[in-house]
Amino acid sequence: ETGVTQSPTHLIKTRGQQVTLRCSSQSGHNTVSWYQQALGQGPQFIFQYYREEENGRGNFPPRFSGLQFPNYSSELNVNALELDDSALYLCASSLDLMNTEAFFGQGTRLTVV
Amino acid sequence: QKEVEQDPGPLSVPEGAIVSLNCTYSNSAFQYFMWYRQYSRKGPELLMYTYSSGNKEDGRFTAQVDKSSKYISLFIRDSQPSDSATYLCAMSESKSTFGDGTTLTVKP
């Protein structure tokens, strides 16, 4: 078990709604990254936060946004949900920006109907 | 074309076999190379990471990187049923780029 916890574990939303996913980082880790993992695929990088600032973003539209708090916990917000947003959302915390030793949470399974 | 291509599998081997998992990549900027294991309905778990070309060993696992060929491998010796999982390669320059995973089944 890693020290990274995500909530909720499962979520069902309707197309067009908004969702907030939460992540509590491993103690002492100041870097958090969020990933989207569709069924049968590898995780896709959404963005990374370092000391409360966004530090890199993948190929995701602006309706995907995030926050990192002073205690290094983090949120992922998705507006105007689309059916294709259905996926496992993973957060990973690490001590360095290269994510060489990243610890993942168990993920949030989001279903958009 | 994806930046990281992973042998898709699935792979099924008998217990005790040597397993070879492979990825190729196209981005020369990748500096770090990682292997993760992901069990069903769980987040990925880091197995090993390496920086330079060559081999790195950890117990039954050996990671191999060939930067000149842009090719990385993970070898599992004496495979066990508990090794049954999806294995993901990942590479990092500032963000991590993952392969799509190879699902391994080790049969008793």
PDB file of C-alpha atoms in Angstrom:
ATOM      1  CA  GLU A   1       0.000   0.000   0.000  1.00  0.00           C
ATOM      2  CA  THR A   2       1.302   3.446  -0.933  1.00  0.00           C
ATOM      3  CA  GLY A   3       0.547   6.532   1.146  1.00  0.00           C
ATOM      4  CA  VAL A   4      -1.433   8.049  -1.739  1.00  0.00           C
ATOM      5  CA  THR A   5      -5.188   7.987  -1.278  1.00  0.00           C
ATOM      6  CA  GLN A   6      -7.848   9.031  -3.749  1.00  0.00           C
ATOM      7  CA  SER A   7     -11.525   9.736  -3.274  1.00  0.00           C
ATOM      8  CA  PRO A   8     -14.060   8.727  -4.243  1.00  0.00           C
ATOM      9  CA  THR A   9     -13.185   5.262  -5.560  1.00  0.00           C
ATOM     10  CA  HIS A  10     -16.142   5.137  -7.938  1.00  0.00           C
ATOM     11  CA  LEU A  11     -18.361   7.838  -9.384  1.00  0.00           C
ATOM     12  CA  ILE A  12     -21.191   8.004 -11.911  1.00  0.00           C
ATOM     13  CA  LYS A  13     -21.998  11.342 -13.526  1.00  0.00           C
ATOM     14  CA  THR A  14     -24.261  12.570 -16.283  1.00  0.00           C
ATOM     15  CA  ARG A  15     -22.927  14.149 -19.463  1.00  0.00           C
ATOM     16  CA  GLY A  16     -22.540  17.905 -19.024  1.00  0.00           C
ATOM     17  CA  GLN A  17     -22.032  17.751 -15.259  1.00  0.00           C
ATOM     18  CA  GLN A  18     -18.914  18.743 -13.369  1.00  0.00           C
ATOM     19  CA  VAL A  19     -16.785  16.506 -11.133  1.00  0.00           C
ATOM     20  CA  THR A  20     -14.054  16.978  -8.538  1.00  0.00           C
ATOM     21  CA  LEU A  21     -11.637  14.193  -7.695  1.00  0.00           C
ATOM     22  CA  ARG A  22      -9.310  14.335  -4.704  1.00  0.00           C
ATOM     23  CA  CYS A  23      -5.864  13.033  -3.924  1.00  0.00           C
ATOM     24  CA  SER A  24      -3.843  12.955  -0.728  1.00  0.00           C
ATOM     25  CA  SER A  25      -0.118  12.672  -1.453  1.00  0.00           C
ATOM     26  CA  GLN A  26       2.528  10.521   0.155  1.00  0.00           C
ATOM     27  CA  SER A  27       3.969  12.329   3.169  1.00  0.00           C
ATOM     28  CA  GLY A  28       6.762  14.712   2.160  1.00  0.00           C
ATOM     29  CA  HIS A  29       6.041  14.546  -1.573  1.00  0.00           C
ATOM     30  CA  ASN A  30       5.660  18.010  -3.095  1.00  0.00           C
ATOM     31  CA  THR A  31       4.919  16.928  -6.659  1.00  0.00           C
ATOM     32  CA  VAL A  32       1.638  15.444  -7.815  1.00  0.00           C
ATOM     33  CA  SER A  33       0.663  14.296 -11.298  1.00  0.00           C
ATOM     34  CA  TRP A  34      -2.740  13.319 -12.623  1.00  0.00           C
ATOM     35  CA  TYR A  35      -3.361  10.690 -15.297  1.00  0.00           C
ATOM     36  CA  GLN A  36      -6.334   9.379 -17.231  1.00  0.00           C
ATOM     37  CA  GLN A  37      -6.332   5.657 -17.974  1.00  0.00           C
ATOM     38  CA  ALA A  38      -8.875   4.326 -20.455  1.00  0.00           C
ATOM     39  CA  LEU A  39      -9.624   0.614 -20.488  1.00  0.00           C
ATOM     40  CA  GLY A  40      -6.812  -1.365 -22.095  1.00  0.00           C
ATOM     41  CA  GLN A  41      -4.500   1.623 -22.366  1.00  0.00           C
ATOM     42  CA  GLY A  42      -1.666   3.101 -20.382  1.00  0.00           C
ATOM     43  CA  PRO A  43      -2.082   6.189 -18.211  1.00  0.00           C
ATOM     44  CA  GLN A  44      -2.160   9.479 -20.140  1.00  0.00           C
ATOM     45  CA  PHE A  45      -0.566  12.497 -18.463  1.00  0.00           C
ATOM     46  CA  ILE A  46      -3.047  15.282 -17.697  1.00  0.00           C
ATOM     47  CA  PHE A  47      -0.932  17.726 -15.667  1.00  0.00           C
ATOM     48  CA  GLN A  48       1.567  18.038 -12.856  1.00  0.00           C
ATOM     49  CA  TYR A  49       1.660  20.353  -9.844  1.00  0.00           C
ATOM     50  CA  TYR A  50       4.773  21.318  -7.934  1.00  0.00           C
ATOM     51  CA  ARG A  51       4.472  23.405  -4.785  1.00  0.00           C
ATOM     52  CA  GLU A  52       0.973  24.570  -5.716  1.00  0.00           C
ATOM     53  CA  GLU A  53       1.896  25.662  -9.270  1.00  0.00           C
ATOM     54  CA  GLU A  54       1.034  23.842 -12.493  1.00  0.00           C
ATOM     55  CA  ASN A  55       4.272  22.516 -13.926  1.00  0.00           C
ATOM     56  CA  GLY A  56       3.389  20.887 -17.211  1.00  0.00           C
ATOM     57  CA  ARG A  57       0.260  19.819 -18.992  1.00  0.00           C
ATOM     58  CA  GLY A  58      -0.587  17.032 -21.396  1.00  0.00           C
ATOM     59  CA  ASN A  59      -2.909  17.148 -24.377  1.00  0.00           C
ATOM     60  CA  PHE A  60      -6.132  17.741 -22.457  1.00  0.00           C
ATOM     61  CA  PRO A  61      -8.630  20.605 -22.960  1.00  0.00           C
ATOM     62  CA  PRO A  62      -8.982  23.484 -20.475  1.00  0.00           C
ATOM     63  CA  ARG A  63     -12.108  21.938 -18.975  1.00  0.00           C
ATOM     64  CA  PHE A  64      -9.615  19.708 -17.113  1.00  0.00           C
ATOM     65  CA  SER A  65      -8.197  21.828 -14.298  1.00  0.00           C
ATOM     66  CA  GLY A  66      -6.471  21.233 -11.024  1.00  0.00           C
ATOM     67  CA  LEU A  67      -5.313  22.576  -7.714  1.00  0.00           C
ATOM     68  CA  GLN A  68      -2.612  21.694  -5.248  1.00  0.00           C
ATOM     69  CA  PHE A  69      -2.964  22.828  -1.654  1.00  0.00           C
ATOM     70  CA  PRO A  70      -0.289  23.885   0.876  1.00  0.00           C
ATOM     71  CA  ASN A  71      -0.378  20.400   2.422  1.00  0.00           C
ATOM     72  CA  TYR A  72       0.312  19.038  -1.118  1.00  0.00           C
ATOM     73  CA  SER A  73      -3.063  17.370  -1.451  1.00  0.00           C
ATOM     74  CA  SER A  74      -4.626  17.920  -4.842  1.00  0.00           C
ATOM     75  CA  GLU A  75      -7.861  18.121  -6.810  1.00  0.00           C
ATOM     76  CA  LEU A  76      -8.734  17.372 -10.409  1.00  0.00           C
ATOM     77  CA  ASN A  77     -11.796  19.162 -11.760  1.00  0.00           C
ATOM     78  CA  VAL A  78     -13.509  18.265 -14.992  1.00  0.00           C
ATOM     79  CA  ASN A  79     -16.260  20.506 -16.390  1.00  0.00           C
ATOM     80  CA  ALA A  80     -18.847  19.729 -19.048  1.00  0.00           C
ATOM     81  CA  LEU A  81     -18.326  15.987 -18.802  1.00  0.00           C
ATOM     82  CA  GLU A  82     -18.358  13.970 -22.006  1.00  0.00           C
ATOM     83  CA  LEU A  83     -18.936  10.247 -22.452  1.00  0.00           C
ATOM     84  CA  ASP A  84     -15.280   9.811 -23.463  1.00  0.00           C
ATOM     85  CA  ASP A  85     -14.200  11.111 -20.056  1.00  0.00           C
ATOM     86  CA  SER A  86     -15.189   7.737 -18.608  1.00  0.00           C
ATOM     87  CA  ALA A  87     -11.904   6.278 -17.345  1.00  0.00           C
ATOM     88  CA  LEU A  88      -9.773   5.511 -14.313  1.00  0.00           C
ATOM     89  CA  TYR A  89      -8.213   8.719 -12.979  1.00  0.00           C
ATOM     90  CA  LEU A  90      -4.925   8.249 -11.186  1.00  0.00           C
ATOM     91  CA  CYS A  91      -2.860  10.595  -9.134  1.00  0.00           C
ATOM     92  CA  ALA A  92       0.796   9.995  -8.388  1.00  0.00           C
ATOM     93  CA  SER A  93       3.027  11.785  -5.922  1.00  0.00           C
ATOM     94  CA  SER A  94       6.788  12.002  -6.063  1.00  0.00           C
ATOM     95  CA  LEU A  95       9.763  13.815  -4.597  1.00  0.00           C
ATOM     96  CA  ASP A  96      11.123  14.973  -7.942  1.00  0.00           C
ATOM     97  CA  LEU A  97       9.767  16.565 -11.090  1.00  0.00           C
ATOM     98  CA  MET A  98      10.903  13.655 -13.259  1.00  0.00           C
ATOM     99  CA  ASN A  99       8.568  11.274 -11.414  1.00  0.00           C
ATOM    100  CA  THR A 100      11.275   8.642 -11.195  1.00  0.00           C
ATOM    101  CA  GLU A 101       9.834   7.190  -8.003  1.00  0.00           C
ATOM    102  CA  ALA A 102       6.164   8.005  -8.276  1.00  0.00           C
ATOM    103  CA  PHE A 103       3.644   6.420  -5.953  1.00  0.00           C
ATOM    104  CA  PHE A 104       0.176   5.976  -7.370  1.00  0.00           C
ATOM    105  CA  GLY A 105      -3.152   5.971  -5.631  1.00  0.00           C
ATOM    106  CA  GLN A 106      -5.723   3.284  -6.342  1.00  0.00           C
ATOM    107  CA  GLY A 107      -7.578   5.576  -8.722  1.00  0.00           C
ATOM    108  CA  THR A 108     -11.094   6.915  -9.140  1.00  0.00           C
ATOM    109  CA  ARG A 109     -13.272   5.069 -11.635  1.00  0.00           C
ATOM    110  CA  LEU A 110     -15.438   7.711 -13.357  1.00  0.00           C
ATOM    111  CA  THR A 111     -18.383   6.663 -15.497  1.00  0.00           C
ATOM    112  CA  VAL A 112     -20.182   9.302 -17.546  1.00  0.00           C
ATOM    113  CA  VAL A 113     -23.645   8.338 -18.759  1.00  0.00           C
TER     114      VAL A 113
ATOM    115  CA  GLN B   1       2.663   7.028 -34.079  1.00  0.00           C
ATOM    116  CA  LYS B   2       2.901   6.813 -30.309  1.00  0.00           C
ATOM    117  CA  GLU B   3       6.041   7.982 -28.528  1.00  0.00           C
ATOM    118  CA  VAL B   4       6.162   4.708 -26.595  1.00  0.00           C
ATOM    119  CA  GLU B   5       5.224   1.364 -28.127  1.00  0.00           C
ATOM    120  CA  GLN B   6       4.877  -1.705 -25.935  1.00  0.00           C
ATOM    121  CA  ASP B   7       4.534  -5.331 -27.040  1.00  0.00           C
ATOM    122  CA  PRO B   8       0.785  -5.773 -26.599  1.00  0.00           C
ATOM    123  CA  GLY B   9       0.589  -9.383 -25.437  1.00  0.00           C
ATOM    124  CA  PRO B  10      -1.191 -10.975 -23.756  1.00  0.00           C
ATOM    125  CA  LEU B  11       1.539 -13.271 -22.557  1.00  0.00           C
ATOM    126  CA  SER B  12       0.926 -16.623 -20.882  1.00  0.00           C
ATOM    127  CA  VAL B  13       3.820 -18.629 -19.440  1.00  0.00           C
ATOM    128  CA  PRO B  14       4.258 -21.599 -17.088  1.00  0.00           C
ATOM    129  CA  GLU B  15       5.494 -21.011 -13.562  1.00  0.00           C
ATOM    130  CA  GLY B  16       9.278 -20.794 -13.432  1.00  0.00           C
ATOM    131  CA  ALA B  17       9.665 -19.419 -16.959  1.00  0.00           C
ATOM    132  CA  ILE B  18      11.771 -16.403 -17.861  1.00  0.00           C
ATOM    133  CA  VAL B  19       9.609 -13.550 -19.093  1.00  0.00           C
ATOM    134  CA  SER B  20      10.739 -10.777 -21.424  1.00  0.00           C
ATOM    135  CA  LEU B  21       8.700  -7.575 -21.723  1.00  0.00           C
ATOM    136  CA  ASN B  22       9.707  -4.942 -24.244  1.00  0.00           C
ATOM    137  CA  CYS B  23       9.134  -1.320 -25.240  1.00  0.00           C
ATOM    138  CA  THR B  24      10.477   0.940 -27.939  1.00  0.00           C
ATOM    139  CA  TYR B  25      10.393   4.715 -27.993  1.00  0.00           C
ATOM    140  CA  SER B  26      10.963   7.544 -30.413  1.00  0.00           C
ATOM    141  CA  ASN B  27      11.723  10.572 -28.188  1.00  0.00           C
ATOM    142  CA  SER B  28      15.467  10.967 -27.624  1.00  0.00           C
ATOM    143  CA  ALA B  29      14.762  13.419 -24.788  1.00  0.00           C
ATOM    144  CA  PHE B  30      13.594  10.641 -22.467  1.00  0.00           C
ATOM    145  CA  GLN B  31      16.068  10.395 -19.610  1.00  0.00           C
ATOM    146  CA  TYR B  32      14.462   8.028 -17.105  1.00  0.00           C
ATOM    147  CA  PHE B  33      12.946   4.642 -17.788  1.00  0.00           C
ATOM    148  CA  MET B  34      10.516   2.958 -15.426  1.00  0.00           C
ATOM    149  CA  TRP B  35       8.609  -0.291 -15.153  1.00  0.00           C
ATOM    150  CA  TYR B  36       5.336  -0.497 -13.279  1.00  0.00           C
ATOM    151  CA  ARG B  37       3.131  -3.435 -12.373  1.00  0.00           C
ATOM    152  CA  GLN B  38      -0.622  -2.955 -12.263  1.00  0.00           C
ATOM    153  CA  TYR B  39      -3.008  -5.458 -10.789  1.00  0.00           C
ATOM    154  CA  SER B  40      -6.647  -5.379 -11.807  1.00  0.00           C
ATOM    155  CA  ARG B  41      -8.554  -2.434 -10.287  1.00  0.00           C
ATOM    156  CA  LYS B  42      -5.399  -1.027  -8.665  1.00  0.00           C
ATOM    157  CA  GLY B  43      -3.020   1.833  -9.377  1.00  0.00           C
ATOM    158  CA  PRO B  44       0.388   1.122 -10.958  1.00  0.00           C
ATOM    159  CA  GLU B  45       3.183   0.090  -8.596  1.00  0.00           C
ATOM    160  CA  LEU B  46       6.765   1.062  -9.386  1.00  0.00           C
ATOM    161  CA  LEU B  47       9.060  -1.931  -9.892  1.00  0.00           C
ATOM    162  CA  MET B  48      12.267  -0.312 -11.094  1.00  0.00           C
ATOM    163  CA  TYR B  49      13.662   2.800 -12.684  1.00  0.00           C
ATOM    164  CA  THR B  50      16.923   3.422 -14.440  1.00  0.00           C
ATOM    165  CA  TYR B  51      18.716   6.351 -15.997  1.00  0.00           C
ATOM    166  CA  SER B  52      21.504   5.041 -18.150  1.00  0.00           C
ATOM    167  CA  SER B  53      21.938   2.362 -20.774  1.00  0.00           C
ATOM    168  CA  GLY B  54      22.795  -1.039 -19.370  1.00  0.00           C
ATOM    169  CA  ASN B  55      21.265  -3.453 -16.905  1.00  0.00           C
ATOM    170  CA  LYS B  56      19.828  -2.962 -13.446  1.00  0.00           C
ATOM    171  CA  GLU B  57      18.925  -5.928 -11.314  1.00  0.00           C
ATOM    172  CA  ASP B  58      16.566  -6.193  -8.340  1.00  0.00           C
ATOM    173  CA  GLY B  59      15.878  -9.698  -7.136  1.00  0.00           C
ATOM    174  CA  ARG B  60      14.138 -11.634  -9.905  1.00  0.00           C
ATOM    175  CA  PHE B  61      13.736  -8.517 -12.043  1.00  0.00           C
ATOM    176  CA  THR B  62      16.274  -7.077 -14.488  1.00  0.00           C
ATOM    177  CA  ALA B  63      15.683  -3.855 -16.402  1.00  0.00           C
ATOM    178  CA  GLN B  64      17.676  -3.292 -19.555  1.00  0.00           C
ATOM    179  CA  VAL B  65      18.001  -0.020 -21.470  1.00  0.00           C
ATOM    180  CA  ASP B  66      19.583   0.459 -24.885  1.00  0.00           C
ATOM    181  CA  LYS B  67      19.435   4.174 -25.666  1.00  0.00           C
ATOM    182  CA  SER B  68      21.143   3.774 -29.036  1.00  0.00           C
ATOM    183  CA  SER B  69      18.333   1.489 -30.205  1.00  0.00           C
ATOM    184  CA  LYS B  70      15.640   3.267 -28.144  1.00  0.00           C
ATOM    185  CA  TYR B  71      14.654  -0.063 -26.663  1.00  0.00           C
ATOM    186  CA  ILE B  72      13.992  -1.148 -23.095  1.00  0.00           C
ATOM    187  CA  SER B  73      13.213  -4.532 -21.600  1.00  0.00           C
ATOM    188  CA  LEU B  74      12.168  -6.064 -18.308  1.00  0.00           C
ATOM    189  CA  PHE B  75      13.148  -9.643 -17.579  1.00  0.00           C
ATOM    190  CA  ILE B  76      11.459 -11.680 -14.857  1.00  0.00           C
ATOM    191  CA  ARG B  77      13.271 -14.826 -13.747  1.00  0.00           C
ATOM    192  CA  ASP B  78      11.568 -17.779 -12.077  1.00  0.00           C
ATOM    193  CA  SER B  79       8.143 -16.275 -12.737  1.00  0.00           C
ATOM    194  CA  GLN B  80       5.436 -16.906 -10.140  1.00  0.00           C
ATOM    195  CA  PRO B  81       1.619 -16.896 -10.378  1.00  0.00           C
ATOM    196  CA  SER B  82       1.698 -13.763  -8.204  1.00  0.00           C
ATOM    197  CA  ASP B  83       3.543 -12.010 -11.066  1.00  0.00           C
ATOM    198  CA  SER B  84       0.322 -12.201 -13.108  1.00  0.00           C
ATOM    199  CA  ALA B  85      -0.538  -8.560 -13.818  1.00  0.00           C
ATOM    200  CA  THR B  86      -0.266  -5.865 -16.463  1.00  0.00           C
ATOM    201  CA  TYR B  87       3.239  -4.452 -16.862  1.00  0.00           C
ATOM    202  CA  LEU B  88       3.646  -0.864 -17.992  1.00  0.00           C
ATOM    203  CA  CYS B  89       6.805   0.764 -19.248  1.00  0.00           C
ATOM    204  CA  ALA B  90       7.118   4.510 -18.725  1.00  0.00           C
ATOM    205  CA  MET B  91       9.642   7.115 -19.784  1.00  0.00           C
ATOM    206  CA  SER B  92      10.246  10.579 -18.489  1.00  0.00           C
ATOM    207  CA  GLU B  93      11.817  13.836 -19.610  1.00  0.00           C
ATOM    208  CA  SER B  94       9.657  16.130 -17.524  1.00  0.00           C
ATOM    209  CA  LYS B  95       6.436  14.154 -17.593  1.00  0.00           C
ATOM    210  CA  SER B  96       5.958  10.417 -17.747  1.00  0.00           C
ATOM    211  CA  THR B  97       4.781   8.786 -20.965  1.00  0.00           C
ATOM    212  CA  PHE B  98       3.446   5.262 -20.597  1.00  0.00           C
ATOM    213  CA  GLY B  99       3.123   2.312 -22.920  1.00  0.00           C
ATOM    214  CA  ASP B 100      -0.260   0.599 -23.135  1.00  0.00           C
ATOM    215  CA  GLY B 101       0.858  -2.367 -21.065  1.00  0.00           C
ATOM    216  CA  THR B 102       1.432  -6.079 -21.508  1.00  0.00           C
ATOM    217  CA  THR B 103      -0.812  -8.445 -19.588  1.00  0.00           C
ATOM    218  CA  LEU B 104       1.092 -11.406 -18.182  1.00  0.00           C
ATOM    219  CA  THR B 105      -0.422 -14.624 -16.858  1.00  0.00           C
ATOM    220  CA  VAL B 106       1.822 -17.114 -15.071  1.00  0.00           C
ATOM    221  CA  LYS B 107       0.162 -20.514 -14.852  1.00  0.00           C
ATOM    222  CA  PRO B 108       0.936 -22.833 -11.902  1.00  0.00           C
TER     223      PRO B 108
END
